[in-house]
Coordinates of N, CA and C in Angstrom, one line a residue:
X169 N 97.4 96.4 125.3 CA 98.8 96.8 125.4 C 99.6 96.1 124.3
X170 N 100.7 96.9 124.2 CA 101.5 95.9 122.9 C 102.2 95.2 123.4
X171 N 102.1 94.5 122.3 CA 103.3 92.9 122.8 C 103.8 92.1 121.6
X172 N 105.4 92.1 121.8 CA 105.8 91.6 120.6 C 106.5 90.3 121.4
X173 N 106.6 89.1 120.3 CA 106.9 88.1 121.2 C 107.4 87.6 119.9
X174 N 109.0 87.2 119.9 CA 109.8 87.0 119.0 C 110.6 85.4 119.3
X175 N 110.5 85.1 118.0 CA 111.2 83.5 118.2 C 111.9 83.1 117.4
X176 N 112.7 81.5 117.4 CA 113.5 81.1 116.3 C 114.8 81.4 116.5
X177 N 115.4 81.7 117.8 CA 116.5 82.3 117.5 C 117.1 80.5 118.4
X178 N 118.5 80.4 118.3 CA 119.0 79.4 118.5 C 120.5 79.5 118.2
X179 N 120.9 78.5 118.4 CA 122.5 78.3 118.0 C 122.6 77.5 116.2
X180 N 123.1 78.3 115.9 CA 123.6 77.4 114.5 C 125.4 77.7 114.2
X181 N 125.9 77.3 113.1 CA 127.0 76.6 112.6 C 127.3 77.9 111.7
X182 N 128.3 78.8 111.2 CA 128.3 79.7 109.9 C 128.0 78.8 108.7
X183 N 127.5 79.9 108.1 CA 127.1 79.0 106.4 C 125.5 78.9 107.0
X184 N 124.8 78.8 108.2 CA 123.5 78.0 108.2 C 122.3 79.3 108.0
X185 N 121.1 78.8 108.3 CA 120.3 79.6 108.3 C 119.4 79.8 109.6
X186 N 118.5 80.5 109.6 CA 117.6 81.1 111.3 C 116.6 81.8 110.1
X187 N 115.4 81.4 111.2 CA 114.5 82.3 110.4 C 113.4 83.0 111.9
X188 N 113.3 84.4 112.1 CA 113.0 84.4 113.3 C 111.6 84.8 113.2
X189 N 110.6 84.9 114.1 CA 109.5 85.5 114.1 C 109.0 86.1 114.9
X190 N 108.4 87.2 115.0 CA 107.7 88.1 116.0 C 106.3 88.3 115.9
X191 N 105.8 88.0 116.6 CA 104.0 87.6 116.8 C 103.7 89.5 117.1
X192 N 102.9 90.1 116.5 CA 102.4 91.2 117.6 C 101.3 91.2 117.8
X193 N 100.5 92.0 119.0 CA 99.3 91.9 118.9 C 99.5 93.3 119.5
X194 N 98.2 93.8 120.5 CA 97.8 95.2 121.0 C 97.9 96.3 120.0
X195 N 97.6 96.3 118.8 CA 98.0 97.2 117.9 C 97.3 97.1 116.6
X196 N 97.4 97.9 115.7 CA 96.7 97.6 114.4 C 97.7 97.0 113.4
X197 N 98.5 95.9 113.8 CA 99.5 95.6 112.4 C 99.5 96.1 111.4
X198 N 98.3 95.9 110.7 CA 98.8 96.4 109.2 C 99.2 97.9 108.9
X199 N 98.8 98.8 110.1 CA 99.1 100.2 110.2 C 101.0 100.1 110.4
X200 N 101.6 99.6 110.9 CA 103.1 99.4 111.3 C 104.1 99.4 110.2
X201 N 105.0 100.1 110.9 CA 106.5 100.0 110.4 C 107.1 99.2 111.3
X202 N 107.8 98.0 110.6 CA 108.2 96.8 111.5 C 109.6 97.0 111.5
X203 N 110.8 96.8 112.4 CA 111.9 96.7 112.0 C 112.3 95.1 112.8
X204 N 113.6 94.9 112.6 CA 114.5 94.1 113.4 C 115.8 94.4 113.9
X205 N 116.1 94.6 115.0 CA 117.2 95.2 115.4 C 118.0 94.0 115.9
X206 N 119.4 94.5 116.3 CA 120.4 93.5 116.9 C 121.2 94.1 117.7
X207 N 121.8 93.6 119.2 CA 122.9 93.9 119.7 C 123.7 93.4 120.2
X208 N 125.0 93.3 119.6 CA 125.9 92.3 119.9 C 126.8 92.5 121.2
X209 N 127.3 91.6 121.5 CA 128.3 92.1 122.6 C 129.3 92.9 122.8
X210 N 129.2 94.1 123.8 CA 129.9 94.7 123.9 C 129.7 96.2 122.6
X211 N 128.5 96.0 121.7 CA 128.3 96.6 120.8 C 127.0 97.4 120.8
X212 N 126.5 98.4 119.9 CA 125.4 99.6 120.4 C 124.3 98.8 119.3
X213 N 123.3 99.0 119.9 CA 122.0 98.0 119.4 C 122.0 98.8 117.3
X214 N 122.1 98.5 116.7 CA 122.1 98.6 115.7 C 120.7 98.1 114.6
X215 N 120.1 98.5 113.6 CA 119.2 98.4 113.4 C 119.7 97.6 111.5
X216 N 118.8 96.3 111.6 CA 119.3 95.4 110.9 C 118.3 95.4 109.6
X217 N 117.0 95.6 110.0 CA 115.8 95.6 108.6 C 114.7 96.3 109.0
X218 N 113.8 97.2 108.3 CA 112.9 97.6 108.1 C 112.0 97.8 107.0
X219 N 110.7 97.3 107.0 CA 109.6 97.1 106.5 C 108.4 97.4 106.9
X220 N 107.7 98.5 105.7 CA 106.4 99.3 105.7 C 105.2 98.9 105.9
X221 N 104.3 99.4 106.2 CA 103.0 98.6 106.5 C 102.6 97.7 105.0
X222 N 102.9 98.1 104.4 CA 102.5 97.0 103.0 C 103.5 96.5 102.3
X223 N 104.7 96.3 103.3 CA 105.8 95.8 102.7 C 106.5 96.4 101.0
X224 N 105.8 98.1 100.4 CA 106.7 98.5 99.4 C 107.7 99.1 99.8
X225 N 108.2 99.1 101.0 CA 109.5 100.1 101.4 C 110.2 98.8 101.9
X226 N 111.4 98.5 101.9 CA 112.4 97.8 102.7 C 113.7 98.3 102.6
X227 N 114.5 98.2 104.0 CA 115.6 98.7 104.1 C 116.5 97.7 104.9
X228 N 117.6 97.6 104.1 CA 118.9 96.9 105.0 C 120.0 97.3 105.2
X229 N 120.7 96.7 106.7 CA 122.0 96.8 107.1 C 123.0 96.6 106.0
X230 N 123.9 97.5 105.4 CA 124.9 96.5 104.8 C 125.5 95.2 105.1
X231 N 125.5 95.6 106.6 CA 125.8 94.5 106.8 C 125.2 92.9 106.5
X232 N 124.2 93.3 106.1 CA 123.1 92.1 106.0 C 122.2 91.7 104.6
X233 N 123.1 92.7 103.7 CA 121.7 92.7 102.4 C 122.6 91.9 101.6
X234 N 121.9 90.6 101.2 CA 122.0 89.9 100.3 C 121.7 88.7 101.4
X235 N 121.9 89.1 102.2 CA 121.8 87.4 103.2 C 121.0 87.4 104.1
X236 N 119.9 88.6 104.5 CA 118.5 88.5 105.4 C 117.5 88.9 104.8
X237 N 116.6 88.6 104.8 CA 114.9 89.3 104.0 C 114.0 89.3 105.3
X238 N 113.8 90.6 105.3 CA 112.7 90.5 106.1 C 111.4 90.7 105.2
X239 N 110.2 89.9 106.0 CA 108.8 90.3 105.0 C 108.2 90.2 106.6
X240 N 106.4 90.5 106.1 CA 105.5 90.4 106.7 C 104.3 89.4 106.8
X241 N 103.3 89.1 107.6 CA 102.1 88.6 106.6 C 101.2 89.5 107.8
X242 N 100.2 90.3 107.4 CA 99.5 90.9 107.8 C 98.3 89.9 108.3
X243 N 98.0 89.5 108.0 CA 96.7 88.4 108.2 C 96.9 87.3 109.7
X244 N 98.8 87.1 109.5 CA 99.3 86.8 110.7 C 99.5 87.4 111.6
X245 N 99.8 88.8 111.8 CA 100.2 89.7 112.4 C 101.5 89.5 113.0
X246 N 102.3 88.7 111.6 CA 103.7 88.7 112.0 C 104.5 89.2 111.2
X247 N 105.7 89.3 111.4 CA 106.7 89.7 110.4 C 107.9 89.0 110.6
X248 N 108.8 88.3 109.9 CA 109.8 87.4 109.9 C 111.2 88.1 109.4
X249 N 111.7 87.7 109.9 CA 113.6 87.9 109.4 C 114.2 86.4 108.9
X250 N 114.4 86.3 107.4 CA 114.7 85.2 107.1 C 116.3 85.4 107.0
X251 N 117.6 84.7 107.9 CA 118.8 85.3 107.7 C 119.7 83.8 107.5
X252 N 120.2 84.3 106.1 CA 120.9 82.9 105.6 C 122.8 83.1 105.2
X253 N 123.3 82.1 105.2 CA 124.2 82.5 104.9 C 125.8 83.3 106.5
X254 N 124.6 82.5 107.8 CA 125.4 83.4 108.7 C 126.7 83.4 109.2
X255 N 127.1 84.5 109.7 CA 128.8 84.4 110.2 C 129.0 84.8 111.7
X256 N 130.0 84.4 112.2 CA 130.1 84.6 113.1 C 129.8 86.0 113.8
X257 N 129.9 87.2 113.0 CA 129.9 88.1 113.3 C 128.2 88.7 113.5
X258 N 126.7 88.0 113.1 CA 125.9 88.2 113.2 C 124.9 87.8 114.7
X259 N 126.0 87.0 115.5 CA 125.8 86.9 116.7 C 125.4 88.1 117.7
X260 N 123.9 87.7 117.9 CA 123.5 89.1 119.0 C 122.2 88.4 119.3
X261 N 121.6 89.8 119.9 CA 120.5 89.6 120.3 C 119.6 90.2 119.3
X262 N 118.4 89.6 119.1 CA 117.9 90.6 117.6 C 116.3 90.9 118.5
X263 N 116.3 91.8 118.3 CA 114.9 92.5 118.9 C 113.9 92.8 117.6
X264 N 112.7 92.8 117.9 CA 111.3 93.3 117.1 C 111.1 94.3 117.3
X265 N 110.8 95.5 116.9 CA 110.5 96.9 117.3 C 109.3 97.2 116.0
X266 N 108.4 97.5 116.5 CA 107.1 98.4 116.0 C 106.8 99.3 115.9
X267 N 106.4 100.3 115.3 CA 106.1 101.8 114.6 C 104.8 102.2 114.9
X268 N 103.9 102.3 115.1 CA 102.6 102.9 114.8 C 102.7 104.6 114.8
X269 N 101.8 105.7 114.2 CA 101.8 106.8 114.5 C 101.3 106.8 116.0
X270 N 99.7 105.8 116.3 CA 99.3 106.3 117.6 C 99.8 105.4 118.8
X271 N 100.8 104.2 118.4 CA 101.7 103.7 119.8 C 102.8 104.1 119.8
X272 N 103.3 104.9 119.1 CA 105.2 105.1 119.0 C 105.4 103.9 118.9
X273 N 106.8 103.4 119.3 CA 107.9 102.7 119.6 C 107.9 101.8 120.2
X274 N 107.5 100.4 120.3 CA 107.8 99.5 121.6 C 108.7 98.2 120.6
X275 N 109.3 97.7 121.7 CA 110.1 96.5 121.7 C 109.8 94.9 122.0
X276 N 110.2 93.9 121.2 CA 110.1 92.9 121.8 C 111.2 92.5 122.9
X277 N 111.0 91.1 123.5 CA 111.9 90.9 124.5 C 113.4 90.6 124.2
X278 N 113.5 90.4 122.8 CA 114.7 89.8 122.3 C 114.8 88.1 121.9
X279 N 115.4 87.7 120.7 CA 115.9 86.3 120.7 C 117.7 86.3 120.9
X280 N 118.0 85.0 121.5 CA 119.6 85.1 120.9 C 119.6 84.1 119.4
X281 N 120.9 84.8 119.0 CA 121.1 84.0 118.2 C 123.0 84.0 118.2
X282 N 123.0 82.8 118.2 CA 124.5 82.2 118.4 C 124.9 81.6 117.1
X283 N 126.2 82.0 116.5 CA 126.9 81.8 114.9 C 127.9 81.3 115.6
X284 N 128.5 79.6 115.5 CA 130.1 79.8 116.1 C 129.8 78.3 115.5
X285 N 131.2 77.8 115.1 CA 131.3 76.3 115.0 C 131.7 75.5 116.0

């Protein structure tokens, strides 16, 4: 079965950094399109980065390009969201989501992450 299991999320200060990680397993990783999504309060789950199974494709939020990288390491069967530079406004909940042709779509449980001074 899949299972994404996502961490690193925590409270920090604007200006700091979070670097999050999502373990997967049930699945053939290196076959995946990984994303990271977020949903803030009161706000519609929005989709923040996405990366190809060999990491030549990456896509970001405006909201977020220059100040989160997501990569991969296939060998780990993880994929990371490195997000630096944060503001109050990047406060949510950020979810893992997975791609395969033969699993569709699944979700991790969510991390929070909290930006406030």
């Amino acid at each position: 079965q899949v299972q994404l299991v996502e961490s690193g999320g925590g409270l920090v200060q604007p200006g700091g950094s979070l670097r999050l990680s999502c373990a997967a397993s049930g699945f053939t990783f290196s076959n995946s399109v990984m994303s990271w999504y977020r949903q803030a309060p009161g706000k519609k789950r929005e989709l923040v980065a996405t990366i190809t199974s060999a990491g030549v494709s990456i896509n970001y939020a405006d909201s977020v390009k220059g100040r989160f990288t997501i990569s991969r390491d296939n060998a780990k069967n993880t994929v990371y969201l490195q997000m630096n530079s944060l503001k109050p406004e990047d406060t949510a909940v950020y979810y893992c989501s997975a791609f395969t042709f033969i699993t569709g779509t699944n979700w991790g449980q969510g991390t929070q992450v909290t930006v406030s001074s």
